JSON list of C-alpha atoms in Angstrom, two decimals:
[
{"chain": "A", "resi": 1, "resn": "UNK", "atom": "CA", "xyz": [58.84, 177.27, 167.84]},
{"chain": "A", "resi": 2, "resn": "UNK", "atom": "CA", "xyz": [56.26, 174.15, 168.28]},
{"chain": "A", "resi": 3, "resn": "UNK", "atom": "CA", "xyz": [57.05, 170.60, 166.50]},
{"chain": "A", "resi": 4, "resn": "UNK", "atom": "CA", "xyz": [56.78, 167.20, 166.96]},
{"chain": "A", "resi": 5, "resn": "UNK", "atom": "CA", "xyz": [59.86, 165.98, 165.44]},
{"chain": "A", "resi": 6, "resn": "UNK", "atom": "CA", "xyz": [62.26, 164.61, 167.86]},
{"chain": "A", "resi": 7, "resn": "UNK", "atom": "CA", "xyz": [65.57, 166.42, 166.32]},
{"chain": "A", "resi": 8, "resn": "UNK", "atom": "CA", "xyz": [65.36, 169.62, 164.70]},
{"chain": "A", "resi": 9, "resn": "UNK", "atom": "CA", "xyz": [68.45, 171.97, 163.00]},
{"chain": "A", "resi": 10, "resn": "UNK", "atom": "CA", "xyz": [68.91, 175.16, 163.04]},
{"chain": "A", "resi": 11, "resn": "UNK", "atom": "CA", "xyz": [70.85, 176.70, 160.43]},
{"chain": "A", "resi": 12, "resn": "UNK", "atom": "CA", "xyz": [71.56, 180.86, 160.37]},
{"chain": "A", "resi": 13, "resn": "UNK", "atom": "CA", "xyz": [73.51, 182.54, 157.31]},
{"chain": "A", "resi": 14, "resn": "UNK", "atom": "CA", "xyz": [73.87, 185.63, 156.21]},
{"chain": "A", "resi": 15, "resn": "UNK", "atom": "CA", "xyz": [74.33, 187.38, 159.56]},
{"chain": "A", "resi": 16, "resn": "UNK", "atom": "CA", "xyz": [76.91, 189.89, 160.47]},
{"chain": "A", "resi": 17, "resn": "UNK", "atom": "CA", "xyz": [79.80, 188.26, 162.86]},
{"chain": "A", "resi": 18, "resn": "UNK", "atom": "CA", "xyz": [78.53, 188.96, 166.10]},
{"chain": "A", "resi": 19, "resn": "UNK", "atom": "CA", "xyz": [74.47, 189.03, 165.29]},
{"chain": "A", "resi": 20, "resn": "UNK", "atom": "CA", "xyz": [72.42, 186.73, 167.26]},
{"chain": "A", "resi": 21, "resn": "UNK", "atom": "CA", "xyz": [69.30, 185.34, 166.73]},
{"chain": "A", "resi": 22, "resn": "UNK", "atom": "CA", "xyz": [67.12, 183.61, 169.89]},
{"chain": "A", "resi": 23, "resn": "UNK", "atom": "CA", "xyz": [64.96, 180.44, 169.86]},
{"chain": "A", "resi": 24, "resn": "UNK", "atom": "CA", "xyz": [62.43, 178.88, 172.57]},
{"chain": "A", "resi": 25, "resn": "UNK", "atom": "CA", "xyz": [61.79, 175.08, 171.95]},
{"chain": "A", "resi": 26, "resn": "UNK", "atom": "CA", "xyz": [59.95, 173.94, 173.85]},
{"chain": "A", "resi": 27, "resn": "UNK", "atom": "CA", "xyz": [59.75, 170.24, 174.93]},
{"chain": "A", "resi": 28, "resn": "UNK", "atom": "CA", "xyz": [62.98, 170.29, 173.59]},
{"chain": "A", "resi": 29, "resn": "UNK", "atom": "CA", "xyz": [66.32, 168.91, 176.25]},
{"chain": "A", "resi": 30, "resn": "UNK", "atom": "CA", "xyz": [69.72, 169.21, 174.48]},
{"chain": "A", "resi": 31, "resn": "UNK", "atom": "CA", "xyz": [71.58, 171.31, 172.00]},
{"chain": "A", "resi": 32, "resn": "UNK", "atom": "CA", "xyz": [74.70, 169.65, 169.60]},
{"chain": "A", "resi": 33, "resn": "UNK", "atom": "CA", "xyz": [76.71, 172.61, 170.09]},
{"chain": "A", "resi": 34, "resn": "UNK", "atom": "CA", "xyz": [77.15, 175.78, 172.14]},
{"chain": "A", "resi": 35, "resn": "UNK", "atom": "CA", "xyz": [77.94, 176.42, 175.56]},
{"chain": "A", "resi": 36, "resn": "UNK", "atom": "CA", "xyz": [75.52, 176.18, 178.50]},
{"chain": "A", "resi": 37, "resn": "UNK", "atom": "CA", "xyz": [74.56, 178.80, 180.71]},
{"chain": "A", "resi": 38, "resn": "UNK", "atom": "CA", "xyz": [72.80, 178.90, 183.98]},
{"chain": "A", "resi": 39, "resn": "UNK", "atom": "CA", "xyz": [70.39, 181.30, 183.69]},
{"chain": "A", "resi": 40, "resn": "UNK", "atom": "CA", "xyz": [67.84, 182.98, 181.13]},
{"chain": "A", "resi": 41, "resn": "UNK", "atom": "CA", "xyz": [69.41, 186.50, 181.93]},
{"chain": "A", "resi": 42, "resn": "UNK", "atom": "CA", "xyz": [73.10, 184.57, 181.26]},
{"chain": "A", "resi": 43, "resn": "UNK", "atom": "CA", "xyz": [72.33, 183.12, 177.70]},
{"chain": "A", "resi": 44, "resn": "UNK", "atom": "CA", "xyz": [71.07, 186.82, 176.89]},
{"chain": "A", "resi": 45, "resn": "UNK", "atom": "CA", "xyz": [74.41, 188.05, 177.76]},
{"chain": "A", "resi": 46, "resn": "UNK", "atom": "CA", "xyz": [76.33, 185.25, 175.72]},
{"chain": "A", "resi": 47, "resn": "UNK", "atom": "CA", "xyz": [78.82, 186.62, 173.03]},
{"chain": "A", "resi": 48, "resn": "UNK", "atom": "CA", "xyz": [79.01, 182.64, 171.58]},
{"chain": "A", "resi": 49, "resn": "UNK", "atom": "CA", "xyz": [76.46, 180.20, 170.07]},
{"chain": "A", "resi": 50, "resn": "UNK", "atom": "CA", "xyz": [74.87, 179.16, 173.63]},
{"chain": "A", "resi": 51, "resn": "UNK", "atom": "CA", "xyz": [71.77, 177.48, 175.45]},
{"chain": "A", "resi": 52, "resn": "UNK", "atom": "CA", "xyz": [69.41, 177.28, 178.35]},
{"chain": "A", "resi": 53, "resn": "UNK", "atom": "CA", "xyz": [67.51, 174.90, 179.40]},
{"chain": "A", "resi": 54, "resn": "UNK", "atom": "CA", "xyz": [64.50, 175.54, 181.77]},
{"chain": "A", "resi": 55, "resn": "UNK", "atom": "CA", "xyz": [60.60, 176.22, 182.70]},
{"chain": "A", "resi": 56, "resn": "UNK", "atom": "CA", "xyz": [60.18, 172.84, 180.07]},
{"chain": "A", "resi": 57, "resn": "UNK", "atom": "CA", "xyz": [62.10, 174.82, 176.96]},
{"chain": "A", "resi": 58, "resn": "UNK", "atom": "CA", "xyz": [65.20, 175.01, 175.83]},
{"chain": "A", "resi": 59, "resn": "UNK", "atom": "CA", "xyz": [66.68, 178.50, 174.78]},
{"chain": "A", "resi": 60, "resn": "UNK", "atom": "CA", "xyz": [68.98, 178.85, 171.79]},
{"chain": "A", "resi": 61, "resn": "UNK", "atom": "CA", "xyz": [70.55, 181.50, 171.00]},
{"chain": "A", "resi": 62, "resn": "UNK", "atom": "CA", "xyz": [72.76, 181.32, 167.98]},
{"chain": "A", "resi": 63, "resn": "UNK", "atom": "CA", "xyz": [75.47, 183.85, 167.12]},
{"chain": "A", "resi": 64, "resn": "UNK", "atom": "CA", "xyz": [76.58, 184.17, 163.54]},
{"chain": "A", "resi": 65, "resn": "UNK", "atom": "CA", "xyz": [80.50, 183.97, 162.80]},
{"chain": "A", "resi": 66, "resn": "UNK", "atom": "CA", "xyz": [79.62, 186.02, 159.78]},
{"chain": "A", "resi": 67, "resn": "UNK", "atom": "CA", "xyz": [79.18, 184.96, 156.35]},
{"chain": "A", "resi": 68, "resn": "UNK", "atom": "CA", "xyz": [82.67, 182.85, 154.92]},
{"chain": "A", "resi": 69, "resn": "UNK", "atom": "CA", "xyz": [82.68, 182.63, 150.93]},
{"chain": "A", "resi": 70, "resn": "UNK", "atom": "CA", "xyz": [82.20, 179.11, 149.63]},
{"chain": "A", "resi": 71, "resn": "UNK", "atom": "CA", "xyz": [84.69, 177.65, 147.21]},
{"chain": "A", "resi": 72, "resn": "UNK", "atom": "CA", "xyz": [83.10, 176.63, 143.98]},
{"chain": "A", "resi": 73, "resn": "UNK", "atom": "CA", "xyz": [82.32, 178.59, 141.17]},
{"chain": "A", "resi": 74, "resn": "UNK", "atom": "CA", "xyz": [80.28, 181.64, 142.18]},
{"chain": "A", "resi": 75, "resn": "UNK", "atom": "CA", "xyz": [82.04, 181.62, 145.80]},
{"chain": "A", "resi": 76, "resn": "UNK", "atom": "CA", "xyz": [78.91, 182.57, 147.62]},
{"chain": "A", "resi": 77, "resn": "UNK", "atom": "CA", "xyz": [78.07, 183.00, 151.48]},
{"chain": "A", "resi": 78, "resn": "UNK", "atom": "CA", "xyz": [79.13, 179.43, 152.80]},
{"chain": "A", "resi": 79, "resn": "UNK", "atom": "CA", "xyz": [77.05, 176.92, 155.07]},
{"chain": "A", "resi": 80, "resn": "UNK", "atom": "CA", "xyz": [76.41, 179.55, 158.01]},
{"chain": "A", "resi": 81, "resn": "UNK", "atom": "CA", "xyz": [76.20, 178.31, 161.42]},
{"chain": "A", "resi": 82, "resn": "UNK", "atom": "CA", "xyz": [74.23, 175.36, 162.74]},
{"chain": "A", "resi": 83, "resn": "UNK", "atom": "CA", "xyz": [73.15, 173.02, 165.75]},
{"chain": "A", "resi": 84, "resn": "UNK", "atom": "CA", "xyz": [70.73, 170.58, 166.31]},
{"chain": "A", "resi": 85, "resn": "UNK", "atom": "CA", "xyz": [68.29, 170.45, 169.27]},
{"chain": "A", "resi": 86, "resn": "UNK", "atom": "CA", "xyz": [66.95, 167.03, 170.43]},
{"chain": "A", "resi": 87, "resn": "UNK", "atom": "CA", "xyz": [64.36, 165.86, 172.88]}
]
């Protein structure tokens, strides 16, 4: 993903617990959440929200808690899971 904003968020729903989706930013430095790993090969094997940071990118890879049913009237699929990346 390419953009010149300095923040941008990330925000996955619908997902099965467990599913995973992966994100290159490059340019980009920090994540809000997750937990860092040391390697490439080591955020692919991450069972939790996670990132990398290297070769001028940082890797996300976000792992959905599954869908939680909001409160109000209809009780849909809540928020989802999010983090924000920064420069």
């Amino acid at each position: 993903m390419t953009t010149e904003r300095p923040t941008l968020n990330i925000n996955v729903k619908e997902l099965d617990a467990g599913s995973w989706v992966m994100f290159e930013l490059p340019g980009f430095t920090t994540a809000s959440s997750g937990a860092a790993q040391d390697s490439l090969a080591a955020l692919r094997k991450a069972s939790a929200t996670s990132y990398y940071k290297g070769n001028g990118s940082l890797w996300v890879k976000m792992v959905s808690t599954g869908d939680v049913l909001g409160s109000g009237p209809g009780k849909g699929p809540g928020p989802g899971d999010s983090l924000q990346a920064s420069r």
